[in-house]
Coordinates of N, CA and C in Angstrom, one line a residue:
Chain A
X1485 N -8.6 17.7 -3.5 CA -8.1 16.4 -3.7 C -7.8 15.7 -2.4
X1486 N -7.5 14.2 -2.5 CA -8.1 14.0 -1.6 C -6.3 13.6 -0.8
X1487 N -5.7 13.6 0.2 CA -4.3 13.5 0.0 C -4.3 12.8 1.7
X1488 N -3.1 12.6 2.0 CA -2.5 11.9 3.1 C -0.9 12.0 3.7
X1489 N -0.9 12.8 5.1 CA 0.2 13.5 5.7 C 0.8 12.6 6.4
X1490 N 1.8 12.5 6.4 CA 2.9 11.4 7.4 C 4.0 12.6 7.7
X1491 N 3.6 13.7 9.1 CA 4.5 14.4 8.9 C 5.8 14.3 9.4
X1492 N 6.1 13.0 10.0 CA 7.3 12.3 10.8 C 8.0 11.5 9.8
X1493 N 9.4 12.0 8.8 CA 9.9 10.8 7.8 C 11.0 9.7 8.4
X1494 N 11.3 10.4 10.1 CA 12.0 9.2 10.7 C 11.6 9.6 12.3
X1495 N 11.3 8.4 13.0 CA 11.4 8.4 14.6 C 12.4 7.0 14.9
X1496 N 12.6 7.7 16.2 CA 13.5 6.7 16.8 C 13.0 6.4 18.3
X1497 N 12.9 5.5 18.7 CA 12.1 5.0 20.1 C 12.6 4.3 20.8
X1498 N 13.4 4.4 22.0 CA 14.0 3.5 22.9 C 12.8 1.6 22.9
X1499 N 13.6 0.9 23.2 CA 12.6 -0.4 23.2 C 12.2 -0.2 24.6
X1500 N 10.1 -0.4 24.3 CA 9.6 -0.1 25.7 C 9.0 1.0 26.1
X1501 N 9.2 1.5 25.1 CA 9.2 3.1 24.9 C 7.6 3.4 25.0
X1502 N 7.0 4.2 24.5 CA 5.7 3.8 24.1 C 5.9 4.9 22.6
X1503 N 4.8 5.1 22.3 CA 4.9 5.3 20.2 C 3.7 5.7 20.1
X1504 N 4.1 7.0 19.3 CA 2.9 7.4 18.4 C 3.0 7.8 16.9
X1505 N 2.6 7.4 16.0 CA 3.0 7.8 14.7 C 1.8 8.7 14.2
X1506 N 1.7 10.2 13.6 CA 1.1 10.9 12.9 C 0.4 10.5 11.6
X1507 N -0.6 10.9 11.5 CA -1.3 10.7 10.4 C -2.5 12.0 10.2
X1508 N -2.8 12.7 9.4 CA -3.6 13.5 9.3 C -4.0 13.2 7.2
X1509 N -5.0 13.3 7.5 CA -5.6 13.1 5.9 C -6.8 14.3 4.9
X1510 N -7.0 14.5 4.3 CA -7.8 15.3 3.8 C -9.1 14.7 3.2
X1511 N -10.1 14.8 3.4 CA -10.9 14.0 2.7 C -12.6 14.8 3.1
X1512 N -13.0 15.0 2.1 CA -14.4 15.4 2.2 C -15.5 14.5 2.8
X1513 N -16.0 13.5 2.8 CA -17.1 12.6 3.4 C -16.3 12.1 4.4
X1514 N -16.6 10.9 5.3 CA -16.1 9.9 6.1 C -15.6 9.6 5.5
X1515 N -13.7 9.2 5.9 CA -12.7 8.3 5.4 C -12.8 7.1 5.8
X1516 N -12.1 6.1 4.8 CA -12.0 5.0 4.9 C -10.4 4.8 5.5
X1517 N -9.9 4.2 6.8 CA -8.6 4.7 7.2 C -7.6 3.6 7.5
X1518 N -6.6 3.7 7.3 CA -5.8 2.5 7.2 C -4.2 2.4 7.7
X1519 N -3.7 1.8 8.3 CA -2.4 2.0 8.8 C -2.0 0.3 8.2
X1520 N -0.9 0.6 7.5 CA -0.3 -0.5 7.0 C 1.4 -0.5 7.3
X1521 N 2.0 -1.8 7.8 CA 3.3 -1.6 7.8 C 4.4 -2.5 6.8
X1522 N 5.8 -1.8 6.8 CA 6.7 -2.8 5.5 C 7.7 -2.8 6.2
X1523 N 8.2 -4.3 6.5 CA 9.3 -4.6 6.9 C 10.5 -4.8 5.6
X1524 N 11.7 -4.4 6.2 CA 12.8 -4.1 5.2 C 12.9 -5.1 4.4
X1525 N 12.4 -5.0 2.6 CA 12.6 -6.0 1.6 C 10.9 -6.6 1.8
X1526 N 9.7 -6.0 2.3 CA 8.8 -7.3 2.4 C 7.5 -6.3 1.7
X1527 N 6.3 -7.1 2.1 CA 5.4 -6.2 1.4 C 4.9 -5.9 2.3
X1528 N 3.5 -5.1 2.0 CA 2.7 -4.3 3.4 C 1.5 -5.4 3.8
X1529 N 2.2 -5.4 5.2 CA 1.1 -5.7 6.3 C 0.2 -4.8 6.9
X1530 N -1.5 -5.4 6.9 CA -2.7 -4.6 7.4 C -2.5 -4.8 9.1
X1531 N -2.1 -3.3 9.5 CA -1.9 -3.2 10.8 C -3.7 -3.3 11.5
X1532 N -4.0 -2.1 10.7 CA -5.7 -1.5 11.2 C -6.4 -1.2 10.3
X1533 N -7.9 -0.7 10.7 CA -8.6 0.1 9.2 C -10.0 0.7 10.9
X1534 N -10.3 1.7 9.8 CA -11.4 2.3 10.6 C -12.3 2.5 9.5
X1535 N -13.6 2.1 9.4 CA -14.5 2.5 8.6 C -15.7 3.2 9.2
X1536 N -16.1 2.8 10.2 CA -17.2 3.7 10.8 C -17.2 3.1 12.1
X1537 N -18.2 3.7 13.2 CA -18.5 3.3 14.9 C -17.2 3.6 15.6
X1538 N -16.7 2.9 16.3 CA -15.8 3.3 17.4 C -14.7 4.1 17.2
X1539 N -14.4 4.8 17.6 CA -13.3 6.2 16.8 C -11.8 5.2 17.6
X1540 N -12.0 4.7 18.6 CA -10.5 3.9 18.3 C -10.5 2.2 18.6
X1541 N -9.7 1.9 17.8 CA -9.4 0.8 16.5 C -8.1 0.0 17.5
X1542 N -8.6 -1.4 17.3 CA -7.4 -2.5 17.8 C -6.7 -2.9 16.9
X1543 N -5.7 -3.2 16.6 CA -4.8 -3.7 15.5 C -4.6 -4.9 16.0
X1544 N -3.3 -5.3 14.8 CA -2.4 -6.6 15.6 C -0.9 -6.1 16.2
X1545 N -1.1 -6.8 16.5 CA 0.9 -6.5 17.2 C 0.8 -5.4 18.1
X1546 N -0.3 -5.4 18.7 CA -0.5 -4.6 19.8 C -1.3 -2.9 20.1
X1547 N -1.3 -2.8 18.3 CA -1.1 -1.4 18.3 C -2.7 -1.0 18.1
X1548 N -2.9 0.6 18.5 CA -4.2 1.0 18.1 C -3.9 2.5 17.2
X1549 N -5.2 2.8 17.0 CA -5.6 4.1 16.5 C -6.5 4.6 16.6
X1550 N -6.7 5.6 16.9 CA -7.8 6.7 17.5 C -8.2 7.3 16.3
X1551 N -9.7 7.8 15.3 CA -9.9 9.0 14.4 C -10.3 10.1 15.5
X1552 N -9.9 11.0 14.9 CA -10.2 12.3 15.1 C -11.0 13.2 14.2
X1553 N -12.1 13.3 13.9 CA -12.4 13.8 12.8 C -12.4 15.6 12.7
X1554 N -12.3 16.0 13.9 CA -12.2 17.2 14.0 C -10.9 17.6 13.8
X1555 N -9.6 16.7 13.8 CA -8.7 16.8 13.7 C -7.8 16.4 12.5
X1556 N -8.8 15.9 11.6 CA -8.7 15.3 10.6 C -7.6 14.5 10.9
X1557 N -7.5 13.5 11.8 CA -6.0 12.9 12.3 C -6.7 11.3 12.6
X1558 N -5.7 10.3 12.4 CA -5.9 8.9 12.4 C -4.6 8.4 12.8
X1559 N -3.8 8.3 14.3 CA -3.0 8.4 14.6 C -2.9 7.1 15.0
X1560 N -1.4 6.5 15.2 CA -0.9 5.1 15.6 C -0.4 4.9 16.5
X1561 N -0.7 4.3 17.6 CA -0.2 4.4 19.1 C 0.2 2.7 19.4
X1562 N 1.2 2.5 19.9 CA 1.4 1.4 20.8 C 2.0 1.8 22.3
X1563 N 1.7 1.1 23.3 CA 2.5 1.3 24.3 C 3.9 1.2 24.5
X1564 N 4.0 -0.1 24.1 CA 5.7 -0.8 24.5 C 5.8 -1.2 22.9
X1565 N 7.0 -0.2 22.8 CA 7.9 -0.9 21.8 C 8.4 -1.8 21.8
X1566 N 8.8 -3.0 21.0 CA 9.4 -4.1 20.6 C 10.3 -4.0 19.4
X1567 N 11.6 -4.2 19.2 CA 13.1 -4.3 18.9 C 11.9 -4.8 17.1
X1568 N 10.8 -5.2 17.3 CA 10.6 -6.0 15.7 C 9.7 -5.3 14.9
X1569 N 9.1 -4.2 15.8 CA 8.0 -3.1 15.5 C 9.4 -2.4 14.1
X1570 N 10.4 -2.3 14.2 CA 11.2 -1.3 13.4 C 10.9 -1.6 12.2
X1571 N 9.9 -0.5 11.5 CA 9.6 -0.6 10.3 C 9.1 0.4 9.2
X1572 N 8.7 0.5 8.0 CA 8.2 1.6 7.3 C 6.8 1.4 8.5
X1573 N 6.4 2.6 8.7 CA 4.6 2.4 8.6 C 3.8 3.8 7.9
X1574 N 2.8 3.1 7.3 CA 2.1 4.1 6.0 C 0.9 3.8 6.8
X1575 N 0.2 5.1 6.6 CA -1.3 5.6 6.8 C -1.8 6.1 5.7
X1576 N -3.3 5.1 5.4 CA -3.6 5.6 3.7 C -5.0 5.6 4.0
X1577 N -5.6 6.2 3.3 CA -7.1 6.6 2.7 C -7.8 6.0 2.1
X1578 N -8.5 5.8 1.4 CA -9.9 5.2 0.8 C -10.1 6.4 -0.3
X1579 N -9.6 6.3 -1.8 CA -10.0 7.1 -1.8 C -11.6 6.8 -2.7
X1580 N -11.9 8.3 -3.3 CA -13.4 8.3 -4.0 C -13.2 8.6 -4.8
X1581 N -14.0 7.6 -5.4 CA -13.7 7.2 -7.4 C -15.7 7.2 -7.7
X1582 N -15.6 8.2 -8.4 CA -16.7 7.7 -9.0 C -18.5 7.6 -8.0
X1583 N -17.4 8.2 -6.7 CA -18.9 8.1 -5.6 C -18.7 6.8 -4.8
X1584 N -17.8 5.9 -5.3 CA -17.4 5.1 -4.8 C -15.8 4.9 -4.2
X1585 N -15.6 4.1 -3.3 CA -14.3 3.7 -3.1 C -13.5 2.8 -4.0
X1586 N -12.3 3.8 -4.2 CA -11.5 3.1 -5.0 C -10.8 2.4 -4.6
X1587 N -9.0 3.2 -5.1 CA -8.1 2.6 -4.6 C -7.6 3.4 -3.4
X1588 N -5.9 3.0 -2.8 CA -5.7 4.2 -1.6 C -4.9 5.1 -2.1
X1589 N -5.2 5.9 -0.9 CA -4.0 7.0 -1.4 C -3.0 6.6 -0.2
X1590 N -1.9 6.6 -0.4 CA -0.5 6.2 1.0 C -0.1 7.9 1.4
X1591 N 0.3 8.2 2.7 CA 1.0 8.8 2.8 C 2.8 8.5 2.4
X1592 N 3.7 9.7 3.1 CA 5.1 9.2 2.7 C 5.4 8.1 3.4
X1593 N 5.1 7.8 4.2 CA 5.4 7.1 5.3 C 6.4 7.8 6.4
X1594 N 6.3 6.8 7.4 CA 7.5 7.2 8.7 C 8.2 5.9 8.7
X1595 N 9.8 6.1 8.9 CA 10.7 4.9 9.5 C 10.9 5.2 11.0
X1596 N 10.4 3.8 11.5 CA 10.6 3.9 13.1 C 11.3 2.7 12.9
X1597 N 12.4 3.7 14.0 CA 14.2 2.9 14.3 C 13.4 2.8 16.0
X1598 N 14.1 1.2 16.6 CA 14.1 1.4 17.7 C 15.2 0.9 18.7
X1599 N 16.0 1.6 19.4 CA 16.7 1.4 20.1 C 16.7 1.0 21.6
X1600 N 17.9 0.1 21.7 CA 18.4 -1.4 22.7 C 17.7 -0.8 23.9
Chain B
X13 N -1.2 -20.9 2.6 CA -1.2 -20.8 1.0 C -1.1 -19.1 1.2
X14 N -0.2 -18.9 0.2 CA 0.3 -17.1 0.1 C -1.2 -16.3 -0.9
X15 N -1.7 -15.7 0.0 CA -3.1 -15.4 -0.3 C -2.7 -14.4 -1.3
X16 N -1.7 -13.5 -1.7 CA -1.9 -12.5 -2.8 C 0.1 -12.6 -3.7
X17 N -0.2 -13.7 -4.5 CA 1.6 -13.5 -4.8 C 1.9 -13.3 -6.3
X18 N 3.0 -12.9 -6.3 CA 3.8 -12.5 -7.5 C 4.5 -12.8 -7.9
X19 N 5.1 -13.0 -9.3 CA 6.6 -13.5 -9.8 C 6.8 -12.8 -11.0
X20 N 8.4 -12.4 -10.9 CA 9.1 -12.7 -10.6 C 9.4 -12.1 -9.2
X21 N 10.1 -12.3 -8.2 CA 10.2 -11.4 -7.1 C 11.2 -10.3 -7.0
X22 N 11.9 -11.0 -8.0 CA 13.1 -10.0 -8.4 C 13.1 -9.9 -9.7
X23 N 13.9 -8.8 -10.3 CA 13.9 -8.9 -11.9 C 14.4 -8.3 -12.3
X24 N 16.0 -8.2 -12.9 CA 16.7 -7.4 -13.4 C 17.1 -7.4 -14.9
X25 N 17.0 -6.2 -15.3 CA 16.7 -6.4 -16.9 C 17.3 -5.1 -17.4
X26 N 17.9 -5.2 -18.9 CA 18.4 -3.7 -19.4 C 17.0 -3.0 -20.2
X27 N 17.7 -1.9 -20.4 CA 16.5 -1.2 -20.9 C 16.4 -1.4 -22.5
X28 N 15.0 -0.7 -22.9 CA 14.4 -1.2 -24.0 C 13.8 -2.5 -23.9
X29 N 13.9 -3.3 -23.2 CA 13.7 -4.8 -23.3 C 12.2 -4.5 -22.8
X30 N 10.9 -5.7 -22.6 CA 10.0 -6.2 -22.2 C 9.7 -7.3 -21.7
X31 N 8.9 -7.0 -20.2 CA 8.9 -7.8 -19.2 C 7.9 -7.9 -18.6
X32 N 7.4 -8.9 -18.2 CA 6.0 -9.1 -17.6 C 6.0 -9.5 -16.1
X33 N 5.7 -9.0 -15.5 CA 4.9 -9.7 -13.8 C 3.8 -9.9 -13.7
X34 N 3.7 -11.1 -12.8 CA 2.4 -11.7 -12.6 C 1.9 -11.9 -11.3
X35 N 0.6 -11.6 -11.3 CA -0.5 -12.0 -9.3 C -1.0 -12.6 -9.8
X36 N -1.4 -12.8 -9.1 CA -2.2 -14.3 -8.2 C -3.0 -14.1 -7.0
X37 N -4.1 -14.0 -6.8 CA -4.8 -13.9 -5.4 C -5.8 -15.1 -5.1
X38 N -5.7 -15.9 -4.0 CA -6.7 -16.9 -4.0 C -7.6 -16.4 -2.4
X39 N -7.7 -15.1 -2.2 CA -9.2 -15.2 -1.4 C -10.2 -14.6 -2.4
X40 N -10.5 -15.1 -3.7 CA -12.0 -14.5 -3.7 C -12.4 -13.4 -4.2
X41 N -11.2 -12.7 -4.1 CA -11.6 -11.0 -4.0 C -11.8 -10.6 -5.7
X42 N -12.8 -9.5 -5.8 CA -13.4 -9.3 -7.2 C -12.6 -8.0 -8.0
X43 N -11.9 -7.2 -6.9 CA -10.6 -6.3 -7.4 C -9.5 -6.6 -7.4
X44 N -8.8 -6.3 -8.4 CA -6.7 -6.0 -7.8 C -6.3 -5.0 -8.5
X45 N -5.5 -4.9 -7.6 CA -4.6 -3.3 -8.3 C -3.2 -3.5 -8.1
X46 N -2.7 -2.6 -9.3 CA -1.2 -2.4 -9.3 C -0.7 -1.0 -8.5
X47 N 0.3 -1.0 -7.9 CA 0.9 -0.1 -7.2 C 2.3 0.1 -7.6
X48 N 2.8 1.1 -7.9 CA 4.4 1.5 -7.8 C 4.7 2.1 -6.5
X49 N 6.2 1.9 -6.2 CA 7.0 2.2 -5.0 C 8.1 2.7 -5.2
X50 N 8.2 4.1 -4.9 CA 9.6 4.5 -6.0 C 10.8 4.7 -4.8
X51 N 11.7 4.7 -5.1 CA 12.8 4.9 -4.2 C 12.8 5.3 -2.9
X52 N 12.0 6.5 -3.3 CA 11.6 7.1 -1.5 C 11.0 6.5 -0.6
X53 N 10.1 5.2 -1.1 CA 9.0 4.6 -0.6 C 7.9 4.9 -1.0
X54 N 7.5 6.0 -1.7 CA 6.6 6.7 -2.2 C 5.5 5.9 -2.6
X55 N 3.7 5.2 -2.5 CA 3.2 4.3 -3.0 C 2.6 4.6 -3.8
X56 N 2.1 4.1 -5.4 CA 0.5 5.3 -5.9 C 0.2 4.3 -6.6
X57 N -0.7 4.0 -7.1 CA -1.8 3.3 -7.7 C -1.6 3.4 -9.3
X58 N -1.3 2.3 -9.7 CA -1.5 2.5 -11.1 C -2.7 2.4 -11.8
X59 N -3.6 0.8 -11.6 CA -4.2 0.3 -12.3 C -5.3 -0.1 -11.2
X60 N -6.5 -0.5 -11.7 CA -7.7 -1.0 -10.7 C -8.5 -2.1 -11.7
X61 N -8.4 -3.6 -11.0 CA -9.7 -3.8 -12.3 C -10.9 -4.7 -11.3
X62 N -11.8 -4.4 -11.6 CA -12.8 -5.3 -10.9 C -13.3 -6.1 -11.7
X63 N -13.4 -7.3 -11.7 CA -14.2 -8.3 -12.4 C -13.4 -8.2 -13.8
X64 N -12.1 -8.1 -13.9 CA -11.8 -8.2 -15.1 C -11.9 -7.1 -16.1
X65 N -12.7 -5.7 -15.6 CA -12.9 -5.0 -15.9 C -11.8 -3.8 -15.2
X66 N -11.3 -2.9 -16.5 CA -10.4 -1.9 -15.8 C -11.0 -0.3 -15.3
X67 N -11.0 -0.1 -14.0 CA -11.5 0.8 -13.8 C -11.0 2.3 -13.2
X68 N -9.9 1.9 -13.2 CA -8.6 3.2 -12.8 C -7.5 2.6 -13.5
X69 N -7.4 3.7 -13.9 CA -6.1 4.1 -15.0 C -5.5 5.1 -14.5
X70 N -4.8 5.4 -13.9 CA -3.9 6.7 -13.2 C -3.3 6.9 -14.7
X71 N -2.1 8.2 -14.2 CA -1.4 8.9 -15.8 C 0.1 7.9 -15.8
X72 N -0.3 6.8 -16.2 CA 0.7 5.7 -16.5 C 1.3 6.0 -18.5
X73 N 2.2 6.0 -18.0 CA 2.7 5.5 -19.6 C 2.2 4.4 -20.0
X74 N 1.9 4.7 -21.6 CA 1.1 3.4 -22.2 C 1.9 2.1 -22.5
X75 N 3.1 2.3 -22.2 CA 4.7 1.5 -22.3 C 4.1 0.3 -21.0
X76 N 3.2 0.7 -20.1 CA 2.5 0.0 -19.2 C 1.1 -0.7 -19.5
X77 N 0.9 -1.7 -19.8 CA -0.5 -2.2 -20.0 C -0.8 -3.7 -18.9
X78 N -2.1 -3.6 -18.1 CA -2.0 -4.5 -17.1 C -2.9 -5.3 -18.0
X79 N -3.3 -6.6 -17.6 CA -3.9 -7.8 -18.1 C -4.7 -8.9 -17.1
X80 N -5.6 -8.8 -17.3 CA -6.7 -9.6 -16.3 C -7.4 -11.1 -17.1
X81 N -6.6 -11.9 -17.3 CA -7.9 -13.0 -17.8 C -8.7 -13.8 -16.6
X82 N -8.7 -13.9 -16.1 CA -9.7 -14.0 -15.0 C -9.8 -13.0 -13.5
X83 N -10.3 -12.7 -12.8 CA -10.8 -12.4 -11.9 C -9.6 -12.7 -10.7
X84 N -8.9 -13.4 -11.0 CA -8.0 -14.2 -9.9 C -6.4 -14.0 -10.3
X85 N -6.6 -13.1 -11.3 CA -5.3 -12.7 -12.3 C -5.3 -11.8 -12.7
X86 N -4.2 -10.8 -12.3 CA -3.6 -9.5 -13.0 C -2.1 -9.5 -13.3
X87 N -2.1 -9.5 -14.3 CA -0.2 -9.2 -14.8 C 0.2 -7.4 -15.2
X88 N 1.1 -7.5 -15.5 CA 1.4 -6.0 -15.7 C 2.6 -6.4 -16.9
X89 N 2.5 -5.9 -17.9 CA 3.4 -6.2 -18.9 C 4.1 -4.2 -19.3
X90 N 5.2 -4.8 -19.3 CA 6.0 -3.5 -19.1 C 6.9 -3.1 -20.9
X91 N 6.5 -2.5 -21.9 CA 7.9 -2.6 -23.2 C 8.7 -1.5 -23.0
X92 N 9.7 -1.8 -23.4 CA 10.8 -0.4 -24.1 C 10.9 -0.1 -22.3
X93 N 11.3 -0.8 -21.6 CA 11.8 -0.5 -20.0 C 12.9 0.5 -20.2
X94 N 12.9 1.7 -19.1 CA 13.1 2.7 -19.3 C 13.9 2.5 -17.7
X95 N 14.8 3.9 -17.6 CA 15.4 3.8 -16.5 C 14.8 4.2 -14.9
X96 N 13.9 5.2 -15.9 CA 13.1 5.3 -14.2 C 12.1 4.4 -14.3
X97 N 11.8 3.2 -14.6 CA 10.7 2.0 -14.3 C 11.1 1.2 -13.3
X98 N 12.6 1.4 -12.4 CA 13.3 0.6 -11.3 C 12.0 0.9 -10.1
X99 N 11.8 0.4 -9.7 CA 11.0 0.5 -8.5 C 10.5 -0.8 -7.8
X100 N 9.7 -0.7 -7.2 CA 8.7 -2.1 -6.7 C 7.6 -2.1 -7.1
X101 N 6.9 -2.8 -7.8 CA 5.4 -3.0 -8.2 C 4.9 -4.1 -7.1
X102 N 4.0 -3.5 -6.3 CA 2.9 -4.2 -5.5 C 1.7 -4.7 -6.3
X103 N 1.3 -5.6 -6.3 CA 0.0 -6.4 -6.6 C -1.0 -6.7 -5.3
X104 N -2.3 -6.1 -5.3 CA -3.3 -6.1 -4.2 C -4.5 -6.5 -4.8
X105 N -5.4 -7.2 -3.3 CA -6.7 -7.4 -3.6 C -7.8 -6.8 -2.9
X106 N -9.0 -6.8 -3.4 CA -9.6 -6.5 -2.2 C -11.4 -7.3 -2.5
X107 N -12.3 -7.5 -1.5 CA -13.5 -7.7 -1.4 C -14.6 -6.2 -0.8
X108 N -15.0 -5.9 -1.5 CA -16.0 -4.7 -0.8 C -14.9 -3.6 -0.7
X109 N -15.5 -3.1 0.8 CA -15.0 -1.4 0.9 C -13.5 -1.7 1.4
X110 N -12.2 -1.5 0.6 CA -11.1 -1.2 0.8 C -10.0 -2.2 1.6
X111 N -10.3 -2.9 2.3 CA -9.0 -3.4 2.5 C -8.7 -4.4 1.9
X112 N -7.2 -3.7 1.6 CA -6.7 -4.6 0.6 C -5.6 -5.2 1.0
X113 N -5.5 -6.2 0.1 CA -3.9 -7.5 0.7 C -2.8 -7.4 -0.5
X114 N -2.0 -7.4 0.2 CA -0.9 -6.7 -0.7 C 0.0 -8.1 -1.0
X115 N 0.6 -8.1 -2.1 CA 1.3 -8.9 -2.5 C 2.8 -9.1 -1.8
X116 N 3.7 -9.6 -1.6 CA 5.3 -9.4 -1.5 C 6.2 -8.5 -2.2
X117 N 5.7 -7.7 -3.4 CA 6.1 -7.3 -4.5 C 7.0 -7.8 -5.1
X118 N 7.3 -6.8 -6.5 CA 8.5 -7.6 -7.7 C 9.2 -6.2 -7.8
X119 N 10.8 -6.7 -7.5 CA 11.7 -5.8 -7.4 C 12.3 -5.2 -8.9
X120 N 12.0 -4.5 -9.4 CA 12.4 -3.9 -10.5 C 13.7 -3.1 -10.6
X121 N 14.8 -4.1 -11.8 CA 15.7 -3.0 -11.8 C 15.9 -3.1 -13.2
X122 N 16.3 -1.5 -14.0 CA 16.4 -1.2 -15.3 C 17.8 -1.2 -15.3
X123 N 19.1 -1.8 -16.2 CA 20.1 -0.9 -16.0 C 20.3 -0.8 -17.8

């Protein structure tokens, strides 16, 4: 089955800091890969997505992601944290329905606190 | 213009009662899905419909039935609200392979 690891359920990061958030996924073919973030009370924002070609991915708000596929890992990096980055962020999957893509699967997510 | 929205955004209600939320998507898109968000943050997928047509059914209680009259519309009508139905219901869309736009969600509380 096909599932999704967030094995960090809180970080904390000086502002400036630099940041990496975990993700490791399970998935038999090429994944479809996705980092989405939720600010306190809001809904999810599309940080990134990786579908195929370049193994690392530009987001917004600064941030990237590298696949790993040997590592089964799709990890979230920015360099310099910002006081407004502090938020849920979820790394989710694509999953396969039918031979096709369905819906996602989310990991637990991680809360990244950042400090003054 | 709020490309994937919902109402009510809040919604507090006792149990047994019946309640509906409603999306709205204006990019286009030929899927939406419903998502629950339970306490922990936890996300999972309820429902999938493409074209109006339902094509994921996760193991929802049938107390849950979503509703599509057009392509541009998905509701989720909820009966006999129960205590653990408190959560967030996200409403998303999508075009092609996967990315999807998430609604604001509707804050669900049972008391």
């Amino acid at each position: 089955a096909q599932s999704v690891t967030q094995p960090d359920i809180h970080i904390t990061v000086s502002e400036g800091a630099s940041l990496e958030l975990r993700c490791n996924y399970s998935y038999g073919a090429t994944p479809y890969l996705f980092w989405y973030v939720q600010s306190p009370g809001q809904g999810l924002q599309l940080l990134l997505k990786y579908f195929s070609g370049d193994t690392l991915v530009q987001g917004i708000k600064g941030f990237e992601a590298e696949f790993k596929r040997s590592q089964s890992s799709f990890n979230l990096r920015k360099p310099s944290v910002h006081w407004s980055d502090a938020a849920e962020y979820f790394c989710a999957v694509g999953a396969d329905y039918g031979g096709s893509q369905g819906n996602l699967i989310f990991g637990k997510g991680t809360k990244l606190s950042v400090k003054p | 213009d709020t490309a994937v929205s919902q109402t009510p955004k809040y919604l507090v209600t006792q149990m047994g009662n019946d309640k509906s939320i409603k999306c709205e998507q204006n990019l286009g898109h030929d899927t939406m899905y419903w998502y629950k968000q339970d306490s922990k943050k936890f996300l999972k997928i309820m429902f999938s419909y493409n074209n109006k047509e339902l094509i994921i059914n996760e193991t929802v209680p049938n107390r849950f039935s979503p509703k599509s009259p057009d392509k541009a519309h998905l509701n989720l009508h909820i009966n006999s609200l129960e205590l653990g139905d408190s959560a967030v219901y996200f409403c998303a869309s999508s075009q092609g392979p996967q990315t999807q736009y998430f609604g604001p969600g509707t804050r669900l509380l049972v008391l």
